[in-house]
Tab-separated table of C-alpha atoms in Angstrom:
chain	number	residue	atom	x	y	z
A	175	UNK	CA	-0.024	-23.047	-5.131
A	176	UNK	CA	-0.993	-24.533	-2.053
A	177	UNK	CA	-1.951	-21.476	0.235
A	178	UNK	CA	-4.430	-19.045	0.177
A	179	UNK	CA	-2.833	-15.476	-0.487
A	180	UNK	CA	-3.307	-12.095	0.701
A	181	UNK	CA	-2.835	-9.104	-1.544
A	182	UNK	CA	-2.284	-5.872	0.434
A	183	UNK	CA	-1.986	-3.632	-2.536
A	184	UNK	CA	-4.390	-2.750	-5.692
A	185	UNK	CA	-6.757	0.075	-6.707
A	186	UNK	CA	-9.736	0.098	-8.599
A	187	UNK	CA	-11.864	2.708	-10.593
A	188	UNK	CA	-14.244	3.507	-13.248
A	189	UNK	CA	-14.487	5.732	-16.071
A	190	UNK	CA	-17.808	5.916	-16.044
A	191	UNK	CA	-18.960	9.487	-14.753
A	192	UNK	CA	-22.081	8.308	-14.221
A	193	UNK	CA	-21.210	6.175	-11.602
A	194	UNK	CA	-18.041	8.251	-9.939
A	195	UNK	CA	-17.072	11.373	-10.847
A	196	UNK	CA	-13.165	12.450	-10.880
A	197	UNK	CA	-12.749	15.246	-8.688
A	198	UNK	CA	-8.869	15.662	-9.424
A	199	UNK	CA	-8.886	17.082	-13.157
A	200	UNK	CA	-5.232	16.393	-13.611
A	201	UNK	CA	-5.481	12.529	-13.228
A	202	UNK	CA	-8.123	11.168	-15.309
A	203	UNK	CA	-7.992	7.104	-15.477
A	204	UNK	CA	-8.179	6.300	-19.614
A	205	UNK	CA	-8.960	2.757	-18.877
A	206	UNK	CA	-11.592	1.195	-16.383
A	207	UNK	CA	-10.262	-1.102	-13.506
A	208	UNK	CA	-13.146	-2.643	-12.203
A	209	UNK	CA	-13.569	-5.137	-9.471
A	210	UNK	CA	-14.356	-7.757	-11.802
A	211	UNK	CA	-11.252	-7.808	-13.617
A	212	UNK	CA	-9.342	-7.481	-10.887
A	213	UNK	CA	-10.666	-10.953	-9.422
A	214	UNK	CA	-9.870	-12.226	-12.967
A	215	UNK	CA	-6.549	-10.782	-13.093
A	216	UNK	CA	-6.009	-12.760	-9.708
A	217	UNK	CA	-7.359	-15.892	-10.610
A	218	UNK	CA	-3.252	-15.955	-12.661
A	219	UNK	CA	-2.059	-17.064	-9.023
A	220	UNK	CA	-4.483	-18.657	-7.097
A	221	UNK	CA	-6.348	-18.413	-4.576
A	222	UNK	CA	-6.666	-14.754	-3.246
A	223	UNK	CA	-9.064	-14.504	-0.354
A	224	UNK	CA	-8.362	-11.120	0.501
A	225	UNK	CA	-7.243	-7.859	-1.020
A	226	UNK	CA	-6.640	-4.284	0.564
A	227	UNK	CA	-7.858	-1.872	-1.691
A	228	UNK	CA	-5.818	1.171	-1.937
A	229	UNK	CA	-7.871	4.690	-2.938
A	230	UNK	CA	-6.876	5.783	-5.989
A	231	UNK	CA	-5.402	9.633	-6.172
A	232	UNK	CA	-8.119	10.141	-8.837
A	233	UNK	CA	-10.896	10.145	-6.303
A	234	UNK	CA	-8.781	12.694	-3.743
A	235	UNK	CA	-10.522	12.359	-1.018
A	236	UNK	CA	-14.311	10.926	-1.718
A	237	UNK	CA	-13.788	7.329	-0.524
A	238	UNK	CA	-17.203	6.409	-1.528
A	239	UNK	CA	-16.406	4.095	-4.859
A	240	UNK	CA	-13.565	1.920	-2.703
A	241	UNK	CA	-16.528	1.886	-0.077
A	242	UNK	CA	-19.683	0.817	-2.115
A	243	UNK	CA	-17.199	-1.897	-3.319
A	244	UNK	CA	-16.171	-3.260	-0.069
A	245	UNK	CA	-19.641	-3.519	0.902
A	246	UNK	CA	-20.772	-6.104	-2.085
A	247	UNK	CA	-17.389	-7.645	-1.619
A	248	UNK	CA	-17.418	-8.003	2.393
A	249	UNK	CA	-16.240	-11.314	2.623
A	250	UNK	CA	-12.862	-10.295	0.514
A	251	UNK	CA	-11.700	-6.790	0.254
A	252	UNK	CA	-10.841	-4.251	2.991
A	253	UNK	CA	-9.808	-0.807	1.961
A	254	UNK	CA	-7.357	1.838	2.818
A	255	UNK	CA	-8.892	5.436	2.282
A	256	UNK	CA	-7.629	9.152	2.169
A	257	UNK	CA	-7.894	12.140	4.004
A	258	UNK	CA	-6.597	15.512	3.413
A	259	UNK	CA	-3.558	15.760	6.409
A	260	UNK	CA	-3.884	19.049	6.304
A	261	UNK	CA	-7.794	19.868	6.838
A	262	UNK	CA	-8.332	20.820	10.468
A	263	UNK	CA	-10.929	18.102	10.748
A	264	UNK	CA	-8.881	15.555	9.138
A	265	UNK	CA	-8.561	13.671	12.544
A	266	UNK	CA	-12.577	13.525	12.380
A	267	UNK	CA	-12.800	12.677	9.234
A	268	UNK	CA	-10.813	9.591	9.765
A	269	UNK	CA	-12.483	8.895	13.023
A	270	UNK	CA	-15.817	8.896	10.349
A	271	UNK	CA	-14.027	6.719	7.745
A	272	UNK	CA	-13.424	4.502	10.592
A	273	UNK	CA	-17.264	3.181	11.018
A	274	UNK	CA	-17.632	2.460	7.858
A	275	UNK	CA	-17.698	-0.934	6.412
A	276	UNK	CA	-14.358	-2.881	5.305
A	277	UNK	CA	-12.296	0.764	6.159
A	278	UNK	CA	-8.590	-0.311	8.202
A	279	UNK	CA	-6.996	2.645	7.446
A	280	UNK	CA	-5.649	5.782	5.458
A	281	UNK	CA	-3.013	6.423	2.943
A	282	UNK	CA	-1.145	9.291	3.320
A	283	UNK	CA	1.431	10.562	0.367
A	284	UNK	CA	4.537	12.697	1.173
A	285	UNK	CA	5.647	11.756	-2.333
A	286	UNK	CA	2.656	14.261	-3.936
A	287	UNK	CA	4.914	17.309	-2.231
A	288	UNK	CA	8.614	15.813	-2.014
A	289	UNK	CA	9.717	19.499	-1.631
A	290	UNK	CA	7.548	20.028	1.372
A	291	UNK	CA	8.591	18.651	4.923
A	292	UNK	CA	5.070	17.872	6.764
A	293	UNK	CA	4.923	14.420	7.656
A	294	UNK	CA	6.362	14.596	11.180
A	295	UNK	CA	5.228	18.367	11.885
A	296	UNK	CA	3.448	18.891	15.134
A	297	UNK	CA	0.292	20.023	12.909
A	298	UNK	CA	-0.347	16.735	12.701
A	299	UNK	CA	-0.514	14.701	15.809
A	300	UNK	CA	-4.234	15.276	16.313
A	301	UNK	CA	-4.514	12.934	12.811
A	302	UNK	CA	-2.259	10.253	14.475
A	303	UNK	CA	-3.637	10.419	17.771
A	304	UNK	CA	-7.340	9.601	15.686
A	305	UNK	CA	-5.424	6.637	14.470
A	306	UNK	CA	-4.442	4.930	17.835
A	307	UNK	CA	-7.822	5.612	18.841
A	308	UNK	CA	-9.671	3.961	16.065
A	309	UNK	CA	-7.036	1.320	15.478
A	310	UNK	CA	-6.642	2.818	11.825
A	311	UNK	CA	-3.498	2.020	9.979
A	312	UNK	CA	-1.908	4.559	7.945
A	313	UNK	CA	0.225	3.952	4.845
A	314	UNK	CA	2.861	6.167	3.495
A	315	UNK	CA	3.437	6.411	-0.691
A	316	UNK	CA	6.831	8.476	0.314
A	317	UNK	CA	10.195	8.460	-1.471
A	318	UNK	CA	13.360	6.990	0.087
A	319	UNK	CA	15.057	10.533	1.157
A	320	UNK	CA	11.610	11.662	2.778
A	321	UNK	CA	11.722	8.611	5.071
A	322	UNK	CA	13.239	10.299	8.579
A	323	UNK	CA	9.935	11.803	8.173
A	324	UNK	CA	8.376	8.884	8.406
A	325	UNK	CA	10.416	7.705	11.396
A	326	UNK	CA	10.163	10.634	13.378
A	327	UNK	CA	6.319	10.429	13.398
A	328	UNK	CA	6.274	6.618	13.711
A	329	UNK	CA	8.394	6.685	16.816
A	330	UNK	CA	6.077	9.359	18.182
A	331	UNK	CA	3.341	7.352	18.050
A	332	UNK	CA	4.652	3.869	18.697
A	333	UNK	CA	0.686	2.092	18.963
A	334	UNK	CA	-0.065	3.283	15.489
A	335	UNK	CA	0.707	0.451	12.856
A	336	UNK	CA	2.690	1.526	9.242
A	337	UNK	CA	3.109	0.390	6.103
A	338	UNK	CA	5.723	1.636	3.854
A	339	UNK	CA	4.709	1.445	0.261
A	340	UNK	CA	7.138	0.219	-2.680
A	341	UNK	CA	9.957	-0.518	-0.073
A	342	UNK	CA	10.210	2.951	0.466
A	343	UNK	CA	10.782	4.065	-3.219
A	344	UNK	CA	14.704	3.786	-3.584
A	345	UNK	CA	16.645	4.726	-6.579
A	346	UNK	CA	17.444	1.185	-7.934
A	347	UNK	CA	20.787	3.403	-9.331
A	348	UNK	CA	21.929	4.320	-5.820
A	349	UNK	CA	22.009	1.081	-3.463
A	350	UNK	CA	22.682	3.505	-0.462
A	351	UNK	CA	19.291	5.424	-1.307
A	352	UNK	CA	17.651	1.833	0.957
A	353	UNK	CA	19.669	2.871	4.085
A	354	UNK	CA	16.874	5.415	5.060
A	355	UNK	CA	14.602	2.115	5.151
A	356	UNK	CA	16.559	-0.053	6.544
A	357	UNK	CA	16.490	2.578	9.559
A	358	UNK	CA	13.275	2.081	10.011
A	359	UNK	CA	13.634	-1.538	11.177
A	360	UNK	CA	14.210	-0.239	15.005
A	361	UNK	CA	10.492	0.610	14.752
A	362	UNK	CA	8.469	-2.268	15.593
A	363	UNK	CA	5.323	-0.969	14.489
A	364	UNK	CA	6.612	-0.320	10.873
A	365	UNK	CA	6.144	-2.630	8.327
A	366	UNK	CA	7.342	-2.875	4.373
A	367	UNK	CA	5.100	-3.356	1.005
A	368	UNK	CA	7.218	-5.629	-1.557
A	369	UNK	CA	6.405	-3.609	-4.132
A	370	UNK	CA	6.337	-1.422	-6.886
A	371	UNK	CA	9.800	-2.691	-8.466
A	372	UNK	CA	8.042	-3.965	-11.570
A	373	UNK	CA	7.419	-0.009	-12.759
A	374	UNK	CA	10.147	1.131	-10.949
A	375	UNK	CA	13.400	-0.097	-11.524
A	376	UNK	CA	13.380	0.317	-15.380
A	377	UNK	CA	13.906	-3.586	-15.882
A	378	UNK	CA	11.966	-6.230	-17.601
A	379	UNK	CA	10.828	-9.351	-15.571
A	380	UNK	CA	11.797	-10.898	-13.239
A	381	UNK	CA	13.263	-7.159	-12.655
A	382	UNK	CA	16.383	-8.666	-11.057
A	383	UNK	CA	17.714	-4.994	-10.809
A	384	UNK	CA	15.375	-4.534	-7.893
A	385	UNK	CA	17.237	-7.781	-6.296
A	386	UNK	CA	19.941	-6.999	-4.098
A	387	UNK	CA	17.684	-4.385	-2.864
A	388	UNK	CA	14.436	-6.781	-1.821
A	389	UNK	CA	17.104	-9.522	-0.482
A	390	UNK	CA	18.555	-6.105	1.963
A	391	UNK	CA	15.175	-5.460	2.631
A	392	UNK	CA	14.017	-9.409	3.739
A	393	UNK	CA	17.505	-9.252	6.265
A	394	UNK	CA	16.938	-5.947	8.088
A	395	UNK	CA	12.686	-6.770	8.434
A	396	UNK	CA	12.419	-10.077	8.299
A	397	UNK	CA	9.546	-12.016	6.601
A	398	UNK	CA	7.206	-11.127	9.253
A	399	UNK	CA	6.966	-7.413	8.360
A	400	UNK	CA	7.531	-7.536	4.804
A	401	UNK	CA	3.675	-8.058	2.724
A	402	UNK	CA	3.932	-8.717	-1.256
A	403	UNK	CA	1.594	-6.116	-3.348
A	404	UNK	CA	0.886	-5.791	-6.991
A	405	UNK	CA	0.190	-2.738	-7.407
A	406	UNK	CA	-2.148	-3.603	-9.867
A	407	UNK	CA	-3.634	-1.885	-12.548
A	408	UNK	CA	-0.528	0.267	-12.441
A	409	UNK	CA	2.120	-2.447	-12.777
A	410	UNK	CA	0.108	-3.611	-16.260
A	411	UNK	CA	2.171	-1.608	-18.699
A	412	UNK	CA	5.220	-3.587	-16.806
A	413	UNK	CA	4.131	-6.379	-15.218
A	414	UNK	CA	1.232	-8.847	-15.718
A	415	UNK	CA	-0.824	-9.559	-12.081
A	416	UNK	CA	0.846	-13.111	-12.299
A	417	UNK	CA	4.608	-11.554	-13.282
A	418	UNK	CA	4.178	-9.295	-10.740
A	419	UNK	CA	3.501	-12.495	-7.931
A	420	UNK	CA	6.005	-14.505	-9.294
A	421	UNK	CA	8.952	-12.560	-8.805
A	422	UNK	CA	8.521	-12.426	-5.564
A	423	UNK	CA	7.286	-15.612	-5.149
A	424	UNK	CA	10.041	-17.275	-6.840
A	425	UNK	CA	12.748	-14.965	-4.763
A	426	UNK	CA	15.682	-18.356	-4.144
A	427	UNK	CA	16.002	-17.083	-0.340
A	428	UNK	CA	12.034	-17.517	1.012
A	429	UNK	CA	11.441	-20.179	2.877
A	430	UNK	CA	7.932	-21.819	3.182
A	431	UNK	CA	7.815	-19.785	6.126
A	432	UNK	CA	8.625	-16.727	4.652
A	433	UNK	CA	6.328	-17.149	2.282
A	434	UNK	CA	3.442	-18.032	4.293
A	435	UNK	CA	4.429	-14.725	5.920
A	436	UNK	CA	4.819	-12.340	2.879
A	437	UNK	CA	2.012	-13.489	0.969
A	438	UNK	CA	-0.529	-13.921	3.522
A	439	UNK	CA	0.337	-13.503	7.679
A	440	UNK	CA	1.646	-10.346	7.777
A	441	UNK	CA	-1.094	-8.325	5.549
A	442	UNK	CA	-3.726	-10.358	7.782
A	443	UNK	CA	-1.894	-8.818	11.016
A	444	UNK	CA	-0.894	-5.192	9.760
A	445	UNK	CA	-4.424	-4.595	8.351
A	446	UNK	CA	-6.730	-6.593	10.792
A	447	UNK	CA	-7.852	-9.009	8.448
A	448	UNK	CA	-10.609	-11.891	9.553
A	449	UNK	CA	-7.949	-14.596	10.136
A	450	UNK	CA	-5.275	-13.445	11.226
């Protein structure tokens, strides 16, 4: 490995009550995932200089573990926090998010209410409109048949940058189920997570059932707009943090190029990391 790496997808948490309370009851962590063994999980790979830390759905929407954590670790996390879209002072809220330390953005998640069309609804504009003006990206955990959502409210507001999580969550049974995506592509400001396909597509490693669809994926985007994620602790039961690098890593069609690009220049740019 001969280049620092970027990872622009993780979350951490603690068990311990006594240091963060759960406030969702229905999604209760049973194992800790620390900092500390995230950084040793990493060292499988390399040398990761940054990470974007992704807020957990078991905190809702207290952000204050991911941001006492960015604040020891300065010099090599940045986080990605939530907001409730549909509080009437979510657009504040994020606007307060904003100032503090390591914070580039919010997650929203579509997928939490697949039945439910709210993403591009009018209601929330004021909560985009926050985002251009604080520079805040926002990242969507949204299933492949919810993503016209996405690019109606992407195309609306064309200065806000977005990150697609899990390339978009297709059904690896269905290879038109990526069309929605690939869409998406006309949208500058839109950019992919290689993702999620270790838990995903049902396959064991290197989960070459998730191929044709990452290879589709690296055509319509392009290197520059694709960024490689873990999704670690939640890949474990799939994917070690080193199986989950290497089978992207090892993808046959990446260039050096594209690889400086996936694993490092593209998180740097989409999430206005120091060094990009």
């Amino acid at each position: 490995m001969l280049m620092d790496i970027v990872e622009s997808h993780v979350h951490i948490w603690t068990t311990d009550p006594s240091v963060r309370a759960h406030p969702d009851p229905n999604v209760r962590p049973r194992t800790n995932a620390p900092p500390d063994e995230l950084f040793k999980a990493q060292r499988e790979v390399g040398n990761v200089t940054y990470t974007v830390l992704i807020q957990p759905r078991c905190y809702l929407w207290d952000n204050t573990y991911l941001a006492q954590t960015a604040e020891v670790y300065q010099d090599r996390l940045v986080v990605v926090g939530r907001v409730n879209p549909f509080d009437p002072e979510a657009a504040n809220q994020l606007r307060e998010l904003m100032q503090w330390p390591g914070y580039r953005g919010i997650r929203l998640a579509p997928i939490e209410d697949p039945a439910t069309v709210w993403l591009d609804h009018h209601s929330q504009n004021d909560l985009w409109e926050a985002a251009a003006e604080t520079n805040a990206t926002i990242g969507l955990l949204i299933k492949w048949f919810q993503l016209p959502q996405a690019e109606e409210i992407a195309s609306r507001h064309p200065t806000v940058t977005v990150v697609i999580d899990h390339l978009g969550l297709p059904d690896y049974d269905d290879p038109m189920s990526l069309e929605n995506l690939i869409s998406l592509v006309e949208l500058p400001n839109v950019y992919v997570k290689l993702s999620g396909y270790p838990h995903n597509t049902g396959s064991p490693y290197p989960y070459t059932r998730a191929r044709t669809f990452i290879d589709r994926t690296l055509t319509a985007f392009g290197s520059s707009r694709i960024m490689w994620g873990s999704d670690w602790p939640v890949c474990l039961p799939y994917a070690t943090y080193g199986q989950a690098f290497t089978s992207a890593w090892n993808l046959e069609a990446l260039t050096i190029a594209d690889r400086h690009w996936i694993f490092r220049k593209t998180a740097l740019e989409a999430w206005r990391i120091p060094g990009s």
